[in-house]
Coordinates of C-alpha atoms and ligand atoms in Angstrom, one line a residue:
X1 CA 0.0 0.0 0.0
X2 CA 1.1 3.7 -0.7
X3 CA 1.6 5.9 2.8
X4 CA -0.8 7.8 3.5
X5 CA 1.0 11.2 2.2
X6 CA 0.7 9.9 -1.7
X7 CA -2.6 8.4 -1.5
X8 CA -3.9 12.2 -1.5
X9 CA -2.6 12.6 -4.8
X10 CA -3.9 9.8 -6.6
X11 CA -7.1 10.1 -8.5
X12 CA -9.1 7.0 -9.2
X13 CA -12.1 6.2 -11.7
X14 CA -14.5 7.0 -8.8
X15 CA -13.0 10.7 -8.5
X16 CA -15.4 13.7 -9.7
X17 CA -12.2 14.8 -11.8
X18 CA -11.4 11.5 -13.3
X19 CA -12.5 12.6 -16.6
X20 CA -10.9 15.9 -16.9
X21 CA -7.4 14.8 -15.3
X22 CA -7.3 11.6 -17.8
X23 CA -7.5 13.8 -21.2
X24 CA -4.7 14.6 -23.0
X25 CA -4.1 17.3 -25.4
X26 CA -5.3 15.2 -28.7
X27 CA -8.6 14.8 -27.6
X28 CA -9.1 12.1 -30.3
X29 CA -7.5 9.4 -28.0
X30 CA -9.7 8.4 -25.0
X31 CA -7.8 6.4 -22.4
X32 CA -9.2 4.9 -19.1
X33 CA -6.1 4.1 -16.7
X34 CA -6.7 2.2 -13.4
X35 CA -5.0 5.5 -11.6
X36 CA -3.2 8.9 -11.9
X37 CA -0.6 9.6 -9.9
X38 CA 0.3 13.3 -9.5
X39 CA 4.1 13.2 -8.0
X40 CA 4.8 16.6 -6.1
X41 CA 8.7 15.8 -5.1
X42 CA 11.2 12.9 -6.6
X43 CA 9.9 10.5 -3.8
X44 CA 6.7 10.2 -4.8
X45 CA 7.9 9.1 -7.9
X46 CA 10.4 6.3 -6.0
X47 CA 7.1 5.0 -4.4
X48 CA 4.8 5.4 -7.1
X49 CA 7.0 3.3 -9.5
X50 CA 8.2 0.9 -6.5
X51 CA 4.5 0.2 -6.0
X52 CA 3.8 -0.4 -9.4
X53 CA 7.1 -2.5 -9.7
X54 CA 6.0 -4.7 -6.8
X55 CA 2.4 -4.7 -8.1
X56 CA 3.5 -6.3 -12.0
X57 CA 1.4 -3.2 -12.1
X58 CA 2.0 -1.7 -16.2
X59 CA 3.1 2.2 -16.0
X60 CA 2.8 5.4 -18.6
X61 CA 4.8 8.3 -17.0
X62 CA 2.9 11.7 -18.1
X63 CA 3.8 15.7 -17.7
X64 CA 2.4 17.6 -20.3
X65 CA 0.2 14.8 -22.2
X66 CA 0.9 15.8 -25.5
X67 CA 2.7 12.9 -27.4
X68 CA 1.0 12.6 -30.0
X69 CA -0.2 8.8 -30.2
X70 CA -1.0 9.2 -26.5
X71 CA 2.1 7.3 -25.2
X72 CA 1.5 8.5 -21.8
X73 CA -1.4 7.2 -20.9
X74 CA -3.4 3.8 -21.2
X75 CA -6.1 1.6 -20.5
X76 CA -5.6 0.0 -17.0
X77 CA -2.3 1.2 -16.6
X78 CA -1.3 3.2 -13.5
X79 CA -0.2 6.7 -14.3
X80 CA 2.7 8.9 -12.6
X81 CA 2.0 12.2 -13.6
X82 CA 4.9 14.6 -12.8
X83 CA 3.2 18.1 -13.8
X84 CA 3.2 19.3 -10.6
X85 CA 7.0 19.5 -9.7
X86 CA 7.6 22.9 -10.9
X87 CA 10.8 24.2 -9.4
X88 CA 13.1 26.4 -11.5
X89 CA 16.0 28.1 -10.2
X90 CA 18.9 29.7 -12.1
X91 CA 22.6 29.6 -11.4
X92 CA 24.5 32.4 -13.2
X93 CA 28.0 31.2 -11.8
X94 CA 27.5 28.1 -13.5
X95 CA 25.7 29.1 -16.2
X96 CA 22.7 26.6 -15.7
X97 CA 19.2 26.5 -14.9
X98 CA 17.2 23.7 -13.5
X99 CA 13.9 22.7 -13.5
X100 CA 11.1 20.4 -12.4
X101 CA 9.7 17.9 -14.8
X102 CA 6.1 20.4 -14.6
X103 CA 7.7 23.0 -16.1
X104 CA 5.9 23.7 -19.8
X105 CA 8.0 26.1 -21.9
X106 CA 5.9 28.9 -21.3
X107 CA 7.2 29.1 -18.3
X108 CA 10.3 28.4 -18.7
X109 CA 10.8 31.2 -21.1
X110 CA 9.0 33.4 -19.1
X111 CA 12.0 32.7 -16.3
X112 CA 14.6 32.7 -18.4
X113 CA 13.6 35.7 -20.0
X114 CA 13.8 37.9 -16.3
X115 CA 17.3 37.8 -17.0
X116 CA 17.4 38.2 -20.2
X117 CA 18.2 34.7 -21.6
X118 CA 16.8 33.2 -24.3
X119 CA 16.4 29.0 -24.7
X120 CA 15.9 26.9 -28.0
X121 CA 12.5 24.8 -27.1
X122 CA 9.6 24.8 -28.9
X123 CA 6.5 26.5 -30.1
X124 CA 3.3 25.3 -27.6
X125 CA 3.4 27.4 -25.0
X126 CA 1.5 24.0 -22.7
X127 CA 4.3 21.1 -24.5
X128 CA 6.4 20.3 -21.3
X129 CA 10.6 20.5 -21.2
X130 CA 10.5 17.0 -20.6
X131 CA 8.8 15.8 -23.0
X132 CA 10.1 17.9 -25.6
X133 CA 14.1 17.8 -25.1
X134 CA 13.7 13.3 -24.6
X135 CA 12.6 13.3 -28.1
X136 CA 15.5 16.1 -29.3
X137 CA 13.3 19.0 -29.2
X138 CA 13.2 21.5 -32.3
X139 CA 12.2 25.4 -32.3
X140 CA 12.5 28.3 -33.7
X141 CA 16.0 28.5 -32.0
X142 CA 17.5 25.6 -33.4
X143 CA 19.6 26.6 -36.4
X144 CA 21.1 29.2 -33.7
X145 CA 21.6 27.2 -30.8
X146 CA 20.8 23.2 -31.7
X147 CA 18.0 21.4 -30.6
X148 CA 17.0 21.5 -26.9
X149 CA 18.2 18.3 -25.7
X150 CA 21.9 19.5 -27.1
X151 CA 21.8 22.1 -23.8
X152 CA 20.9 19.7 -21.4
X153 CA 23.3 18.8 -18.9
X154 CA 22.4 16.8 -16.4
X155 CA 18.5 14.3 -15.4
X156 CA 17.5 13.0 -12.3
X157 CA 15.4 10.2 -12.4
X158 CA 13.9 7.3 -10.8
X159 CA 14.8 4.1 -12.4
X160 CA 12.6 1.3 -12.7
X161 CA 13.5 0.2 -9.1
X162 CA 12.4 2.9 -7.6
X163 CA 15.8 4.9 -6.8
X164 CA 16.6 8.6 -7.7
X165 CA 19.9 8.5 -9.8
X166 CA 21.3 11.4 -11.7
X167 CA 22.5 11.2 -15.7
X168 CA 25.0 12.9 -16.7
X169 CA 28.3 13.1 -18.2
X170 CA 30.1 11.4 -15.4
X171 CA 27.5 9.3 -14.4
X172 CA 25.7 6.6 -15.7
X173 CA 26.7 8.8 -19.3
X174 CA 25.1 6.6 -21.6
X175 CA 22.1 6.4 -19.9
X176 CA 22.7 10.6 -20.4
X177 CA 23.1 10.0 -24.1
X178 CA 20.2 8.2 -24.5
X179 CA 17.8 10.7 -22.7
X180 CA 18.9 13.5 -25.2
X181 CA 16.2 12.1 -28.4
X182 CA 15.7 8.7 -27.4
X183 CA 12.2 9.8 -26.3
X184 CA 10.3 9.9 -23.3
X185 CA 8.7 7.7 -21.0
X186 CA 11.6 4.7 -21.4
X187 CA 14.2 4.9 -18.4
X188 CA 12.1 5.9 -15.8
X189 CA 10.5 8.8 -14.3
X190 CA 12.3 12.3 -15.3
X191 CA 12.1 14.8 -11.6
X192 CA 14.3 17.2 -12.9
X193 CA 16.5 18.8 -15.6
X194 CA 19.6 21.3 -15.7
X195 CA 20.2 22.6 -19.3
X196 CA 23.2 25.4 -20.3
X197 CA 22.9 29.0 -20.6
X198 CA 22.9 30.8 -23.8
X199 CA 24.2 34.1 -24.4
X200 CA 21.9 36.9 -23.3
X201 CA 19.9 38.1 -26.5
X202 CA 17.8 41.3 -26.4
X203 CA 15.1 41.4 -29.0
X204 CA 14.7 39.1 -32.7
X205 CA 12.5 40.0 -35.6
X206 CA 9.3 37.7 -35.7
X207 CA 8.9 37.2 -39.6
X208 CA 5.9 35.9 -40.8
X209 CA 4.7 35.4 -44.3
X210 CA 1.5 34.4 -45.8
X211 CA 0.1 33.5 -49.5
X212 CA -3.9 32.8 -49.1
X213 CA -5.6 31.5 -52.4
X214 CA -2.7 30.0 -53.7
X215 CA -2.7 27.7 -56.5
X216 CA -0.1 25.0 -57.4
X217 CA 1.8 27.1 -59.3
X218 CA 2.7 29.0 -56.0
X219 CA 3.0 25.5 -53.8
X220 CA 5.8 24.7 -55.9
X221 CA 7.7 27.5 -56.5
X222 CA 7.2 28.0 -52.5
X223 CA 8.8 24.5 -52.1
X224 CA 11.7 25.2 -54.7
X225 CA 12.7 28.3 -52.9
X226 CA 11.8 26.7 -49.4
X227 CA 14.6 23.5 -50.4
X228 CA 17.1 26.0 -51.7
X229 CA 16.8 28.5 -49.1
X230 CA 18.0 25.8 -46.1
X231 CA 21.0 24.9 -48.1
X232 CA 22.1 28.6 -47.2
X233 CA 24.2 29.1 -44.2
X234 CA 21.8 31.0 -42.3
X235 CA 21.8 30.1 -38.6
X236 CA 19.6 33.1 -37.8
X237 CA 16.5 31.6 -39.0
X238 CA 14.6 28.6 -38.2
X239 CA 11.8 28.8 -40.0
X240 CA 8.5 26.5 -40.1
X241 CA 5.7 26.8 -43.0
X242 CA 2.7 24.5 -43.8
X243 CA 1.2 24.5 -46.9
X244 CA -2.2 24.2 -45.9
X245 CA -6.0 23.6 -47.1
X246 CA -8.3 25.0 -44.4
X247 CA -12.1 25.0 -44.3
X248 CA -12.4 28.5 -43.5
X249 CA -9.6 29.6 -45.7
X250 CA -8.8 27.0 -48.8
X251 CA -5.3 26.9 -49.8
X252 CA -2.8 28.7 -48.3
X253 CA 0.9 28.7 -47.0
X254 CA 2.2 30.5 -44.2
X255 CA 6.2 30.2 -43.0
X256 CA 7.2 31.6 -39.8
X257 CA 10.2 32.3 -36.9
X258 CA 12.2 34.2 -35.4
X259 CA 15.4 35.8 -36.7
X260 CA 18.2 36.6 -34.8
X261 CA 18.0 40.0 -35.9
X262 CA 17.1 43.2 -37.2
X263 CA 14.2 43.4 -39.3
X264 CA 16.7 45.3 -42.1
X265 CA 18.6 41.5 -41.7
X266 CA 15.7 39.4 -41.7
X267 CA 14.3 41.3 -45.0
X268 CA 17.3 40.7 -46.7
X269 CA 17.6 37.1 -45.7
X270 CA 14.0 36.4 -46.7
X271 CA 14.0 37.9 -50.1
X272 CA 13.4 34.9 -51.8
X273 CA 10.2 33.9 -50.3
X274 CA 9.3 37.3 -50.4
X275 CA 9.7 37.2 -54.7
X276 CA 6.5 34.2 -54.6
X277 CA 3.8 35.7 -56.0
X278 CA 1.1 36.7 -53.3
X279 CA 3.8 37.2 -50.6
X280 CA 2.1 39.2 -47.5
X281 CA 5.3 39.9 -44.8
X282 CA 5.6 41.2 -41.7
X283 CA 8.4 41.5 -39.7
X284 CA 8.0 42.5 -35.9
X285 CA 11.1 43.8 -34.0
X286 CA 10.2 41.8 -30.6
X287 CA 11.5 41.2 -27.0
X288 CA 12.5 37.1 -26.7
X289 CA 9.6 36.7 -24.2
X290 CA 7.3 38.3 -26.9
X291 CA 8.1 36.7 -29.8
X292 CA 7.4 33.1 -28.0
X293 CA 4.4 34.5 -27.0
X294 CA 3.5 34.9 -30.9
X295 CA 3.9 31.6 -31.4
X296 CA 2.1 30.4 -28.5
X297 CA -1.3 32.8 -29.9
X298 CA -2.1 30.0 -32.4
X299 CA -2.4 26.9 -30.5
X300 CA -5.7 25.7 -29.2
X301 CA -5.6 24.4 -25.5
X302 CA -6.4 20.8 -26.7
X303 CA -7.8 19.4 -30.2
X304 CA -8.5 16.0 -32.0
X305 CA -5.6 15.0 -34.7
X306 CA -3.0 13.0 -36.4
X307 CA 0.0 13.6 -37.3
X308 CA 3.2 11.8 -38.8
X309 CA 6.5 13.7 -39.0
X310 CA 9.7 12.3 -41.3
X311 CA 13.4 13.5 -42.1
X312 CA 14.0 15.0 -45.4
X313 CA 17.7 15.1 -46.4
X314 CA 17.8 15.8 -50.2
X315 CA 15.8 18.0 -52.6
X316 CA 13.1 17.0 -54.9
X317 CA 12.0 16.5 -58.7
X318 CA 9.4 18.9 -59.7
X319 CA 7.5 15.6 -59.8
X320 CA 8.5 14.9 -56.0
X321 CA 7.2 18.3 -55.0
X322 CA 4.1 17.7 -57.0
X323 CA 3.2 14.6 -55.3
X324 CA 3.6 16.4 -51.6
X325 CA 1.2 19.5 -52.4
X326 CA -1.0 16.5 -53.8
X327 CA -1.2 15.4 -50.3
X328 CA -3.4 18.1 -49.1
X329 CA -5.7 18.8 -51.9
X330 CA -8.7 17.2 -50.9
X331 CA -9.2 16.9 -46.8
X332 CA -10.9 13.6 -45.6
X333 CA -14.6 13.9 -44.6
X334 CA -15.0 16.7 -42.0
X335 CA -11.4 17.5 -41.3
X336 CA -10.9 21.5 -40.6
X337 CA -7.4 21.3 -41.7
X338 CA -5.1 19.4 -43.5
X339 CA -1.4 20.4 -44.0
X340 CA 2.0 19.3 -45.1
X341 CA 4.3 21.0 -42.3
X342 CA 7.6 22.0 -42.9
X343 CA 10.5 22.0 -39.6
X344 CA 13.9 24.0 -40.9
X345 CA 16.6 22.2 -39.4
X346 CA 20.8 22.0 -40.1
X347 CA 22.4 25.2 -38.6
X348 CA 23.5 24.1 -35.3
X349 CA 21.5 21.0 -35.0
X350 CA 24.1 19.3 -37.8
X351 CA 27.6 20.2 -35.9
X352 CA 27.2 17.1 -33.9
X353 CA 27.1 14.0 -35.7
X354 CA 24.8 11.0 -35.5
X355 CA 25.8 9.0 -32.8
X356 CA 26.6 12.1 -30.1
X357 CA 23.8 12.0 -28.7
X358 CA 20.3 9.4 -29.5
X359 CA 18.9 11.9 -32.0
X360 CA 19.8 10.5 -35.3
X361 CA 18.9 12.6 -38.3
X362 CA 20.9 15.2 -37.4
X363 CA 22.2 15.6 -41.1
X364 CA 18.6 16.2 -42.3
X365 CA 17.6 19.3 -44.4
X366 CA 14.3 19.2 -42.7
X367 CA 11.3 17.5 -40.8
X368 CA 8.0 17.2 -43.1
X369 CA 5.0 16.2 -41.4
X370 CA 1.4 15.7 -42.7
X371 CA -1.7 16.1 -40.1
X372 CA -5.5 16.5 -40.1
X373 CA -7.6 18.3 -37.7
X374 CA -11.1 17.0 -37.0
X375 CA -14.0 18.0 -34.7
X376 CA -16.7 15.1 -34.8
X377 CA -16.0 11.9 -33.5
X378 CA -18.2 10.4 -36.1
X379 CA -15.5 11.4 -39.2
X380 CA -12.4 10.0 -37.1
X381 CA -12.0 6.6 -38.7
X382 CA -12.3 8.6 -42.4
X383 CA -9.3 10.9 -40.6
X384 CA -7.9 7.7 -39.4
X385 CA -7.4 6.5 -43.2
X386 CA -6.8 9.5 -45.0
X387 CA -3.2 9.7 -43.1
X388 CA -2.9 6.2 -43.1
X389 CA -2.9 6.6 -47.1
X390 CA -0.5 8.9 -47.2
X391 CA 1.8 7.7 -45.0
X392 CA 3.3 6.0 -47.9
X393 CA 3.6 8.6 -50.2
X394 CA 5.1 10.3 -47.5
X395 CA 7.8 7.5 -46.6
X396 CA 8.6 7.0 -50.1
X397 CA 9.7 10.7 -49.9
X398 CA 11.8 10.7 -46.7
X399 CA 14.0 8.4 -44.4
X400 CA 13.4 8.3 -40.8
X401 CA 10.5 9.5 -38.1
X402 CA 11.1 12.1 -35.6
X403 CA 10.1 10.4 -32.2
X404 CA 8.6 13.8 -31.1
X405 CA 6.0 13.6 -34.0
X406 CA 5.2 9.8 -33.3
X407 CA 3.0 7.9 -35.8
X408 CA 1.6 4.4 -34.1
X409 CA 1.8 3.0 -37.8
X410 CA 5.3 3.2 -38.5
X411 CA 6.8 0.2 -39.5
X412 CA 10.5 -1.0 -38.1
X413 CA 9.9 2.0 -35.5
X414 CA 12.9 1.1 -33.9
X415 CA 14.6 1.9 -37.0
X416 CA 12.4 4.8 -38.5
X417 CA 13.2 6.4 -35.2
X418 CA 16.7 6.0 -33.9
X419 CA 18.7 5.0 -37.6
X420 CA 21.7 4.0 -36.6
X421 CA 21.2 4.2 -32.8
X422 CA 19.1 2.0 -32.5
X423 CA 21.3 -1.0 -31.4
X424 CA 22.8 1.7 -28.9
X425 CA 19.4 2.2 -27.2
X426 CA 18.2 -1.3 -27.2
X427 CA 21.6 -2.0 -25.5
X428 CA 20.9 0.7 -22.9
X429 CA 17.0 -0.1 -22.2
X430 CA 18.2 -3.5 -21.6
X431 CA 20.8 -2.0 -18.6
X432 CA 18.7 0.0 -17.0
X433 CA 15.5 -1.3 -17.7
X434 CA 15.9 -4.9 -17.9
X435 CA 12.0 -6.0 -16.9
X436 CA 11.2 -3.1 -19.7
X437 CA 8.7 -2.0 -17.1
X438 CA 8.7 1.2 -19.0
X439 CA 7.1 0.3 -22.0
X440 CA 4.1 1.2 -24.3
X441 CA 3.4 0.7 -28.3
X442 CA 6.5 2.2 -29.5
X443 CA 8.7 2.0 -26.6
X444 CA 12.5 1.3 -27.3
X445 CA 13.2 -2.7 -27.2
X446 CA 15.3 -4.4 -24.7
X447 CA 17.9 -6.5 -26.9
X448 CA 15.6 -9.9 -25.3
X449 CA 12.3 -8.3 -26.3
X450 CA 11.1 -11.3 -27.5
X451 CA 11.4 -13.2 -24.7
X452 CA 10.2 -10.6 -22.5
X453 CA 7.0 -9.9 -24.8
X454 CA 6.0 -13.9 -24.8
X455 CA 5.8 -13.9 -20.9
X456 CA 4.8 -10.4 -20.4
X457 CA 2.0 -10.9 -23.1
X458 CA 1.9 -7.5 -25.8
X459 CA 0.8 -4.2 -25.3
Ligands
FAD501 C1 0.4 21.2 -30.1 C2 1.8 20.6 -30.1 C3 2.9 21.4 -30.5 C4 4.2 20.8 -30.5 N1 5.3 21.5 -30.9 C5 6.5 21.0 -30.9 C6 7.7 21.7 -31.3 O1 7.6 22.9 -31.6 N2 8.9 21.1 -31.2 C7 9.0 19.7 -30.9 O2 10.1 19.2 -30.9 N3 7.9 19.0 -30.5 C8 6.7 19.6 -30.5 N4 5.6 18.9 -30.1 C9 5.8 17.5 -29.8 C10 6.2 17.4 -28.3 O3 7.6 17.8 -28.2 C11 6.1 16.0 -27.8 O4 4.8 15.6 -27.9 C12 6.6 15.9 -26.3 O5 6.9 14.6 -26.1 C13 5.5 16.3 -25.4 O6 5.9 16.3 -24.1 P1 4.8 16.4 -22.9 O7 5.6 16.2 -21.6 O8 4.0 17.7 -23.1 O9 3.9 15.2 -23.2 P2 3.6 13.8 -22.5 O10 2.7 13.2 -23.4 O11 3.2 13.9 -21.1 O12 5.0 13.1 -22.6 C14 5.6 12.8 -23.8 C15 6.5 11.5 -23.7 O13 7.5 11.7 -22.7 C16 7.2 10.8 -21.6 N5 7.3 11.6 -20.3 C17 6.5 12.5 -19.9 N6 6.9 13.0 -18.7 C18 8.0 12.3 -18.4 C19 8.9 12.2 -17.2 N7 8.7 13.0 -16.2 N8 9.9 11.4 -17.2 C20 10.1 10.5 -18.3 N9 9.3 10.5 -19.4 C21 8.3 11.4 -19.4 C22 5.8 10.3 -21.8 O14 5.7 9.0 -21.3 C23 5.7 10.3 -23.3 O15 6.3 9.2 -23.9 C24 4.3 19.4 -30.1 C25 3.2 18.7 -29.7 C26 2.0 19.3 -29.7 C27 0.8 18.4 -29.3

């Protein structure tokens, strides 16, 4: 049994709240778990996951609930929810800050900003840190400054027998290597995380450019200029664009981010996109804190979707590009919005290689996802299938998934994912989890997961 301090924090399916604390941000998956734990220090975590350990109980660790597939949650399982640890605290001498596994990047920008630092995470003001920088984390920072998990210095965490141990460099390093874009929810349960400083920044330019009505002619020479435009060595600006067909709008592209910058800079840089016919710019001379706070205007606080994210690393055939903008032409049956989404990477995110940390792709041009937004229940399964049909297309056109942007019908995950680290990860899930009691549909395999999986039975 759980003392009687933790057992004020659990919420069971009897609870008034149940239903509102089991929801995730992608409304569109409905889990029922047995319980949710809500940890408010690292030893309710030790207990929570020694109780489940002891209990053969099955676990999905949870802070900001927005993996996409719903990884961090399930039917019957017992959840350890860590959104309530929240601490920050900054350390100038050394140049770090660390935080709580609660901490969304709202807030963490918001503290960084007081004194004047910026931080490369990414765009949803609700996404956790955690969350975010397991799976590599991208933003608008990362040609500038690499992705988020490349400033991270130090994890605790509770391992799968309940003990708090700290990854880092020096200790237990590979387990620290694997934690930066291995993805969440596989070692244990994350308490806290100490990332580097960045040199202070004062203000960027927010560019944002929109074509509305656009026709194919204007998709593709958007995409030319979009594929050329990366090769340049422009760390300044990470951009991200969708080309987009809306119900309330039709067709349209938009391509975003901030630029490390004056606007006079950003102008010049952008002057390519600027020459596509249609081209409406603005470019808004911003504080940090602000310009994350543009980006965090346009997201919903939950909705129902799908979406599957791959690594581009060449340039296409006019006959390549044609087949993406086909994607999105026609939505499935009550979708509000279907888009091909465009993530600028290289910069800073390439100067590491492959294998120096668990995020793979690092010598990709880009990530291109496609998604569909839907309101009704009734049209999900026609959602369902129109991204399940093009998931093809789309893998013909790319090499690898980004773990962050999971898909639950990728095939060989453990290779769309991790490439050439996959071995590497296996090796390290079987270390320091070798009952794989951290485990869910796409979880990273012990090297035995057969074995495991015959007596365990399948998720
Ligand atoms: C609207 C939206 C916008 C997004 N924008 C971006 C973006 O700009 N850049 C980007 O890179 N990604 C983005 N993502 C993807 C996002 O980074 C991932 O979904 C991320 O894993 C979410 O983290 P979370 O803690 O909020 O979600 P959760 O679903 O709670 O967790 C995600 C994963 O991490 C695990 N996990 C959670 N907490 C812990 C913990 N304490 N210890 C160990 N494991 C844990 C979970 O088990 C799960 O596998 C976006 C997602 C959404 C829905």
């Amino acid at each position: 049994m759980f003392n009687e301090d933790i057992c004020s924090k659990i919420i069971l399916p009897f609870c008034s709240d149940y239903h509102r604390k089991r929801q995730i941000f992608n409304r569109s998956i409905q889990k029922y778990p047995s319980a949710i734990i809500y940890c408010e220090n690292a030893r309710d975590a030790e207990e929570a996951v020694r109780y489940a350990a002891s209990k053969g109980m099955e676990i999905r660790v949870r802070s900001g609930g927005h993996n996409y597939e719903g990884f961090c949650i399930g039917n019957k399982r017992l959840v350890i929810d860590t959104s309530l640890l929240k601490d920050k605290s900054i350390c100038e001498d050394t140049q770090t800050v660390r935080i709580g596994s609660g901490v969304n990047n709202r807030e963490l920008y918001h503290y960084l900003s007081q004194y004047g630092y910026p931080f490369p995470s990414g765009t949803c003001p609700t996404v956790m840190a955690v969350g975010l920088t397991q799976g590599g984390g991208w933003g608008h920072s990362s040609r500038m400054f690499g992705l988020t998990c490349d400033l991270l210095v130090e994890a605790e965490l509770v391992d799968p027998r309940g003990n708090l141990i700290v990854a880092n460099d020096r200790e237990h390093s590979d387990l620290f290597w694997a934690l930066r874009g291995g993805g969440g929810g596989n070692f244990g349960v994350i308490t806290s995380l100490t990332y580097q400083l960045l040199p202070k920044v004062t203000k960027v330019t927010y560019v944002d450019i929109q074509y509305s009505k656009i026709n194919d002619g204007t998709s593709l020479h958007f995409l030319r200029t979009w594929q050329k435009w990366l090769l340049k060595k422009e760390n300044r600006f990470t951009p991200n664009s969708r080309i987009f067909n809306s119900e309330k709008e039709g067709m349209g592209i938009f391509l975003r981010g901030f630029f490390y910058g004056t606007p006079e800079e950003a102008t010049a840089s952008v002057q390519p996109f600027l020459k596509i016919c249609g081209a409406k710019a603005s470019f808004r001379y911003v504080t940090f804190l602000e310009a994350t706070e543009i980006d965090a205007s346009v997201y919903p606080p939950f909705e129902k979707f799908r979406f599957a994210g791959r690594f581009v690393c060449g340039n296409y055939s006019n006959r390549q590009m044609v087949s993406i903008i086909r994607l999105v032409k026609k939505r499935a049956r009550g979708s509000t919005y279907a888009s091909v989404a465009l993530y600028a990477l290289g910069g800073k995110v390439r100067d590491l290689s492959p294998c120096e940390t668990a995020f793979y792709y690092r010598k990709a041009n880009y990530i291109m996802g496609i998604e569909t937004i839907w309101k009704s229940p009734e049209v999900q399964p026609e959602n369902l299938s129109w991204i399940h049909a093009r998931f093809r297309c789309l893998c013909s056109l790319t090499v690898g998934s980004y773990i962050n942007f999971p898909y639950l019908c990728t095939g060989n995950y453990m290779k769309a994912y991790y490439g050439g680290n996959a071995k590497r990860l296996m090796c390290i899930k079987s270390k320091y989890d070798p009952c794989n009691l951290f485990r869910f549909a796409q979880s990273i395999k012990p090297c035995y997961a057969s074995r495991i999986y015959k007596i365990r039975g399948k998720d």
